[in-house]
Amino acid sequence: MLLKGQTALVTGANSGIGAAIVKAMAAAGANVGVNYIVNEDAADRIVKQITEDGGSAVALKADISKEDDVTNMFKALTDRFGALDILVSNAGIQRDSPFEQMSLEQWNEVIGVNLTGAFLCARQAVREFLRRETGATASQAAGKIIFVSSVHEVVPWAHHANYASSKGGIMMLMKTIAQELAPRKFRVNSIGPGAIKTPINKQAWDSPQAAAKLEELIPYGRIGEPSDIARVAVWLASDEADYITGATLFVDGGMLLYPGFRTGG
């Protein structure tokens, strides 16, 4: 029960990595907010499952790219559970295109959710951390923020200029606010997933042929599962990781090891 007595908000938590994280944090003892923007039934099923397993959860509809939605979501969470200890900024989208064909709408939509949304949620989380009385926390840290980034915060990705740019922006947002907020005992970190089996990239792993091609990029020889990320998120939010701030933990089976050079390049 690494997170017993704490409250966590996970954005984009009704599917994929976000769903795995919110379930794992509930199993670790946290009260959880399950954010979603579409597919309300999936969010409700997750809340029902957590509740039946003895946990506490609430579904929170909000478009994180909109300031008023974010403010109202945090208010609903704190009205229910009293305070916030952990934010996992996970929500993200892709709108892929060759660069010369990428529309301004595709660019703005991805930056709006992936980067501006991360900013809005992190800013509101910090405001909630500051609102709480000093010492009134079940953690050694006074507040914790985890961004779900990507290996593409450092790896260029053709036909995904908007997505890669949003993740590179998250890297600098994370590092900058980690530096700024550390004296207040707020910890800010990121998790950088590699290839994970989620709905957003289903076409890349959903057939034996596609999976085999993708595995060529993964030295460890398997495509990741959402639970691989969830376990790291729970640990990174816990006091076991209390001296870690300003870091991206890459969970990628070795994708960043340049597997093309295994045979000499």
PDB file of C-alpha atoms in Angstrom, residues 41-157:
ATOM      1  CA  ASP A  41     -18.991   4.021 -19.921  1.00  0.00           C
ATOM      2  CA  ALA A  42     -15.356   2.922 -19.803  1.00  0.00           C
ATOM      3  CA  ALA A  43     -14.592   5.420 -17.028  1.00  0.00           C
ATOM      4  CA  ASP A  44     -17.644   4.277 -15.077  1.00  0.00           C
ATOM      5  CA  ARG A  45     -16.570   0.632 -15.401  1.00  0.00           C
ATOM      6  CA  ILE A  46     -13.152   1.464 -13.993  1.00  0.00           C
ATOM      7  CA  VAL A  47     -14.693   3.343 -11.059  1.00  0.00           C
ATOM      8  CA  LYS A  48     -17.049   0.412 -10.420  1.00  0.00           C
ATOM      9  CA  GLN A  49     -14.180  -2.092 -10.497  1.00  0.00           C
ATOM     10  CA  ILE A  50     -12.065  -0.045  -8.106  1.00  0.00           C
ATOM     11  CA  THR A  51     -14.993   0.429  -5.736  1.00  0.00           C
ATOM     12  CA  GLU A  52     -15.865  -3.269  -5.763  1.00  0.00           C
ATOM     13  CA  ASP A  53     -12.233  -4.029  -4.907  1.00  0.00           C
ATOM     14  CA  GLY A  54     -12.508  -1.818  -1.827  1.00  0.00           C
ATOM     15  CA  GLY A  55     -11.007   1.383  -3.235  1.00  0.00           C
ATOM     16  CA  SER A  56     -12.332   4.902  -3.719  1.00  0.00           C
ATOM     17  CA  ALA A  57     -12.680   6.468  -7.162  1.00  0.00           C
ATOM     18  CA  VAL A  58     -14.618   9.116  -9.034  1.00  0.00           C
ATOM     19  CA  ALA A  59     -15.048   9.652 -12.787  1.00  0.00           C
ATOM     20  CA  LEU A  60     -14.262  13.210 -13.913  1.00  0.00           C
ATOM     21  CA  LYS A  61     -15.152  14.424 -17.392  1.00  0.00           C
ATOM     22  CA  ALA A  62     -12.932  17.252 -18.613  1.00  0.00           C
ATOM     23  CA  ASP A  63     -11.235  18.434 -21.788  1.00  0.00           C
ATOM     24  CA  ILE A  64      -7.801  19.154 -20.364  1.00  0.00           C
ATOM     25  CA  SER A  65      -6.991  21.592 -23.173  1.00  0.00           C
ATOM     26  CA  LYS A  66      -9.656  23.935 -21.735  1.00  0.00           C
ATOM     27  CA  GLU A  67      -8.820  25.972 -18.643  1.00  0.00           C
ATOM     28  CA  ASP A  68     -12.332  26.037 -17.172  1.00  0.00           C
ATOM     29  CA  ASP A  69     -12.697  22.271 -17.576  1.00  0.00           C
ATOM     30  CA  VAL A  70      -9.429  21.721 -15.721  1.00  0.00           C
ATOM     31  CA  THR A  71     -10.395  24.067 -12.884  1.00  0.00           C
ATOM     32  CA  ASN A  72     -13.769  22.380 -12.462  1.00  0.00           C
ATOM     33  CA  MET A  73     -12.235  18.895 -12.570  1.00  0.00           C
ATOM     34  CA  PHE A  74      -9.811  19.669  -9.750  1.00  0.00           C
ATOM     35  CA  LYS A  75     -12.579  21.249  -7.696  1.00  0.00           C
ATOM     36  CA  ALA A  76     -14.754  18.153  -8.099  1.00  0.00           C
ATOM     37  CA  LEU A  77     -11.857  15.946  -7.027  1.00  0.00           C
ATOM     38  CA  THR A  78     -10.989  17.985  -3.932  1.00  0.00           C
ATOM     39  CA  ASP A  79     -14.658  18.365  -2.999  1.00  0.00           C
ATOM     40  CA  ARG A  80     -14.818  14.559  -2.968  1.00  0.00           C
ATOM     41  CA  PHE A  81     -11.496  13.670  -1.349  1.00  0.00           C
ATOM     42  CA  GLY A  82     -10.362  16.874   0.373  1.00  0.00           C
ATOM     43  CA  ALA A  83      -6.900  17.324  -1.129  1.00  0.00           C
ATOM     44  CA  LEU A  84      -4.613  16.275  -3.967  1.00  0.00           C
ATOM     45  CA  ASP A  85      -1.279  14.511  -3.488  1.00  0.00           C
ATOM     46  CA  ILE A  86      -0.451  13.143  -6.945  1.00  0.00           C
ATOM     47  CA  LEU A  87      -1.115  14.269 -10.494  1.00  0.00           C
ATOM     48  CA  VAL A  88      -0.408  11.897 -13.369  1.00  0.00           C
ATOM     49  CA  SER A  89      -0.654  13.945 -16.557  1.00  0.00           C
ATOM     50  CA  ASN A  90      -1.203  11.150 -19.042  1.00  0.00           C
ATOM     51  CA  ALA A  91      -3.816  12.278 -21.581  1.00  0.00           C
ATOM     52  CA  GLY A  92      -2.469  12.491 -25.108  1.00  0.00           C
ATOM     53  CA  ILE A  93      -3.474  12.207 -28.754  1.00  0.00           C
ATOM     54  CA  GLN A  94      -1.868  11.710 -32.169  1.00  0.00           C
ATOM     55  CA  ARG A  95      -2.820  13.354 -35.456  1.00  0.00           C
ATOM     56  CA  ASP A  96      -0.186  12.019 -37.853  1.00  0.00           C
ATOM     57  CA  SER A  97       0.740  13.506 -41.208  1.00  0.00           C
ATOM     58  CA  PRO A  98       3.673  14.107 -43.548  1.00  0.00           C
ATOM     59  CA  PHE A  99       5.039  17.454 -42.462  1.00  0.00           C
ATOM     60  CA  GLU A 100       4.210  19.374 -45.640  1.00  0.00           C
ATOM     61  CA  GLN A 101       0.613  18.133 -45.439  1.00  0.00           C
ATOM     62  CA  MET A 102       0.121  18.729 -41.724  1.00  0.00           C
ATOM     63  CA  SER A 103      -2.679  21.201 -41.126  1.00  0.00           C
ATOM     64  CA  LEU A 104      -2.656  23.917 -38.507  1.00  0.00           C
ATOM     65  CA  GLU A 105      -5.659  22.178 -36.963  1.00  0.00           C
ATOM     66  CA  GLN A 106      -3.674  18.919 -36.596  1.00  0.00           C
ATOM     67  CA  TRP A 107      -0.772  20.824 -35.056  1.00  0.00           C
ATOM     68  CA  ASN A 108      -2.904  22.834 -32.648  1.00  0.00           C
ATOM     69  CA  GLU A 109      -5.023  19.880 -31.544  1.00  0.00           C
ATOM     70  CA  VAL A 110      -2.011  17.780 -30.520  1.00  0.00           C
ATOM     71  CA  ILE A 111      -0.150  20.663 -28.874  1.00  0.00           C
ATOM     72  CA  GLY A 112      -3.367  21.730 -27.141  1.00  0.00           C
ATOM     73  CA  VAL A 113      -3.985  18.372 -25.481  1.00  0.00           C
ATOM     74  CA  ASN A 114      -0.487  16.993 -25.057  1.00  0.00           C
ATOM     75  CA  LEU A 115       1.403  20.128 -23.995  1.00  0.00           C
ATOM     76  CA  THR A 116      -1.040  22.893 -23.085  1.00  0.00           C
ATOM     77  CA  GLY A 117      -3.219  20.355 -21.293  1.00  0.00           C
ATOM     78  CA  ALA A 118      -0.209  19.119 -19.339  1.00  0.00           C
ATOM     79  CA  PHE A 119       0.615  22.725 -18.394  1.00  0.00           C
ATOM     80  CA  LEU A 120      -2.940  23.504 -17.263  1.00  0.00           C
ATOM     81  CA  CYS A 121      -3.196  20.366 -15.132  1.00  0.00           C
ATOM     82  CA  ALA A 122       0.253  20.769 -13.592  1.00  0.00           C
ATOM     83  CA  ARG A 123      -0.400  24.416 -12.764  1.00  0.00           C
ATOM     84  CA  GLN A 124      -3.691  23.572 -11.081  1.00  0.00           C
ATOM     85  CA  ALA A 125      -2.058  20.712  -9.185  1.00  0.00           C
ATOM     86  CA  VAL A 126       0.596  23.067  -7.825  1.00  0.00           C
ATOM     87  CA  ARG A 127      -2.110  25.501  -6.747  1.00  0.00           C
ATOM     88  CA  GLU A 128      -3.806  22.651  -4.880  1.00  0.00           C
ATOM     89  CA  PHE A 129      -0.519  21.605  -3.256  1.00  0.00           C
ATOM     90  CA  LEU A 130      -0.004  25.191  -2.063  1.00  0.00           C
ATOM     91  CA  ARG A 131      -3.567  25.453  -0.763  1.00  0.00           C
ATOM     92  CA  ARG A 132      -3.077  22.556   1.619  1.00  0.00           C
ATOM     93  CA  GLU A 133      -1.603  23.294   5.036  1.00  0.00           C
ATOM     94  CA  THR A 134       2.076  22.504   5.424  1.00  0.00           C
ATOM     95  CA  GLY A 135       2.617  19.025   6.819  1.00  0.00           C
ATOM     96  CA  ALA A 136      -0.910  17.825   6.077  1.00  0.00           C
ATOM     97  CA  THR A 137       0.241  15.058   3.751  1.00  0.00           C
ATOM     98  CA  ALA A 138       0.683  11.295   3.875  1.00  0.00           C
ATOM     99  CA  SER A 139       3.902  11.574   1.881  1.00  0.00           C
ATOM    100  CA  GLN A 140       7.396  12.891   2.501  1.00  0.00           C
ATOM    101  CA  ALA A 141       6.889  15.185  -0.494  1.00  0.00           C
ATOM    102  CA  ALA A 142       4.330  17.972  -0.306  1.00  0.00           C
ATOM    103  CA  GLY A 143       3.082  17.137  -3.803  1.00  0.00           C
ATOM    104  CA  LYS A 144       4.008  14.973  -6.778  1.00  0.00           C
ATOM    105  CA  ILE A 145       3.529  15.408 -10.515  1.00  0.00           C
ATOM    106  CA  ILE A 146       4.258  12.709 -13.079  1.00  0.00           C
ATOM    107  CA  PHE A 147       4.041  13.438 -16.790  1.00  0.00           C
ATOM    108  CA  VAL A 148       3.590  10.514 -19.148  1.00  0.00           C
ATOM    109  CA  SER A 149       5.916  11.550 -21.942  1.00  0.00           C
ATOM    110  CA  SER A 150       7.482   9.270 -24.575  1.00  0.00           C
ATOM    111  CA  VAL A 151      10.788   8.100 -25.997  1.00  0.00           C
ATOM    112  CA  HIS A 152       9.932  10.728 -28.612  1.00  0.00           C
ATOM    113  CA  GLU A 153      10.829  13.507 -26.228  1.00  0.00           C
ATOM    114  CA  VAL A 154      14.360  12.751 -27.467  1.00  0.00           C
ATOM    115  CA  VAL A 155      13.875  10.568 -30.600  1.00  0.00           C
ATOM    116  CA  PRO A 156      12.758  12.353 -33.800  1.00  0.00           C
ATOM    117  CA  TRP A 157       9.742  10.746 -35.496  1.00  0.00           C
TER     118      TRP A 157
END
